[in-house]
Amino acid sequence: MNLTFLGAAQMVTGSCYLLETRGYKIIIDCGLFQGSKHIKEKNYNEFPFSPKDISLVLLTHAHTDHSGLIPKLYKNGYTGPVYTTNATIELCKIMLPDSGHIQEMEVERKNRKFTRAGLPLLTPIYTSEEAADCLNYFKGVEYREKFELLPGLQVCFQDAGHILGSAMIEVWVTEGEKTLKFVFSGDIGNAPEPYLEQPTCIADSDYLIMESTYGNRLHGNTSDRLNKFRDVINETFAKGGNLVIPSFAIERTQDLLYYLEILHDNKDIPPVDVYIDSPLAVEATKIFRHSFKYFNKETQDSIQRGEDPLNLPRLHFSLTAKDSMAINEIKGKAIIISASGMADAGRIKHHLKHNLWRSEATVLFVGYQAEGTLGRRLLNGDKQVTIHGEEISVKANIENIDGFSAHADQRGLLNWIQCSGTPAEGIILVHGEEEAQSDLAQKIKDQVGIEPLIPSLGETFHWNESGMTRSPKHWSADSNLKAETAEIKPMNDKNEVSSNTLNEALTDLMDKIHKLSEKERQRDNQSDALRNVLEIRELVDNKLRLTNKEK
Ligand SMILES: [Zn+2]
Ligand SMILES: [Zn+2]
């Protein structure tokens, strides 16, 4: 049997593994590549396999870095099932169409540029409608049920404690007399997490294929975060201002409600109006309300006592744009939770526009803020920002709580490896940056006595009677598959520039020249500069065409 690492190899996003056994091809997760332009470019590449030949798909959880390319599989000819937990299906019903919508918007924006530059137009990876259609093929399973999906292939989904419905998948592969047990960890939860069980301890595995996102970090403890949350709320309300929280719509928003319920219960904060202003967050909260059976005992008990974080007494949902605008009239003593979490899109921008200039207000960040986002600029202390074309001076208090994470930290990952008492024979690290992986690998070697393997993107591991071997950058050792995929463009190497990236860079450059010369009213210089860029593009285009022919 072969296992090929088609994503999340020495990087965090794009989880996708191809398992080949007895002529069957199984995909475990099929996620979007996220992050820099260069990484996102991979989403537009052809799959290095034919989706028509895939027998079935297993999905660990709903996050789009694991699920976000599944609609593309169907668009490219896959017609089989996706097995995942019922709660994951519910979350995918809102997340995948939303992801399709984002793809459409992104392509529309790029095409505006491409049209101006006279370049061929792009089509979205998939549309919102295509994403909604493929959900009909999803088949729901429950945790802890072991079943046979194909001859020689048994699976069992176990609770990963990461987000609602998240699973680790145990996969037993039998070839001849020999059975090997693989565990695909998906993302591993950061126990104790609101609502969720601890990540399941799994015994008797041959190989763990495990995430390593925070392999070199420790998160700090929950009570410190809760105390800071309490202080921020009380200080803001003492000044009479609003507390505005940019938050990811799914899981983080519901987690905040959970913490608010605890603070409220302990009488650490006064009764408070909480507004959830994001259609996606409202939908997700509804799904949580129907997911009682997935919650840990503590949450179930408190809901039964009537202390329900998802039904706080003064919790308000705003669905329509009109609801959202009404919140802008509130001058103080409200908590406004809205998306996006990095404040670079969505309704949160309106709330920031209406509160940033007020010295009595507070903006609280509870998640990672990427370089270049409005969230990062505010955290960096910018005193003047532009929102919807309007200059806003920042007088509000800017706060940040670190360590609200749904991922286990280094300690959590090491615990998970050892908690069953019978560590696996081999550990394969995925879903992590190189530094996190090498730190974690060293710790595992020291504490567990196993030297973890770190696959590179596109690498295949082979198993037969005599053991395991590795072959970098071969999609498969199976010569048929090789012949069949030889026609298909391989994923980009780090040094390879695709024509899409190049065209984008060049149209960006042309846009900038336009803007610059408009400002300085140097029409002649503009056309000179543009002519030069067009010449460069032609040269590079020709060069690319030649290189492709040589291949
Ligand atoms: Zn995740
Ligand atoms: Zn992930």
Coordinates of C-alpha atoms and ligand atoms in Angstrom, one line a residue, residues 60-66 162-163 166 186-188 406-407 431, ligand 1:
T60 CA -11.8 14.6 9.7
H61 CA -13.6 17.9 10.2
A62 CA -15.4 20.9 8.7
H63 CA -12.5 23.5 8.7
T64 CA -11.9 24.5 5.1
D65 CA -8.2 23.7 5.2
H66 CA -9.5 20.0 5.4
H162 CA -11.0 20.2 18.2
I163 CA -14.3 21.7 16.9
S166 CA -14.1 16.8 14.6
G186 CA -6.9 15.6 11.8
D187 CA -6.6 18.6 14.1
I188 CA -6.1 17.7 17.8
A406 CA -8.6 25.0 19.2
H407 CA -5.2 23.2 18.6
H431 CA 0.0 20.0 9.3
Ligands
ZN1 ZN -9.2 22.5 12.2

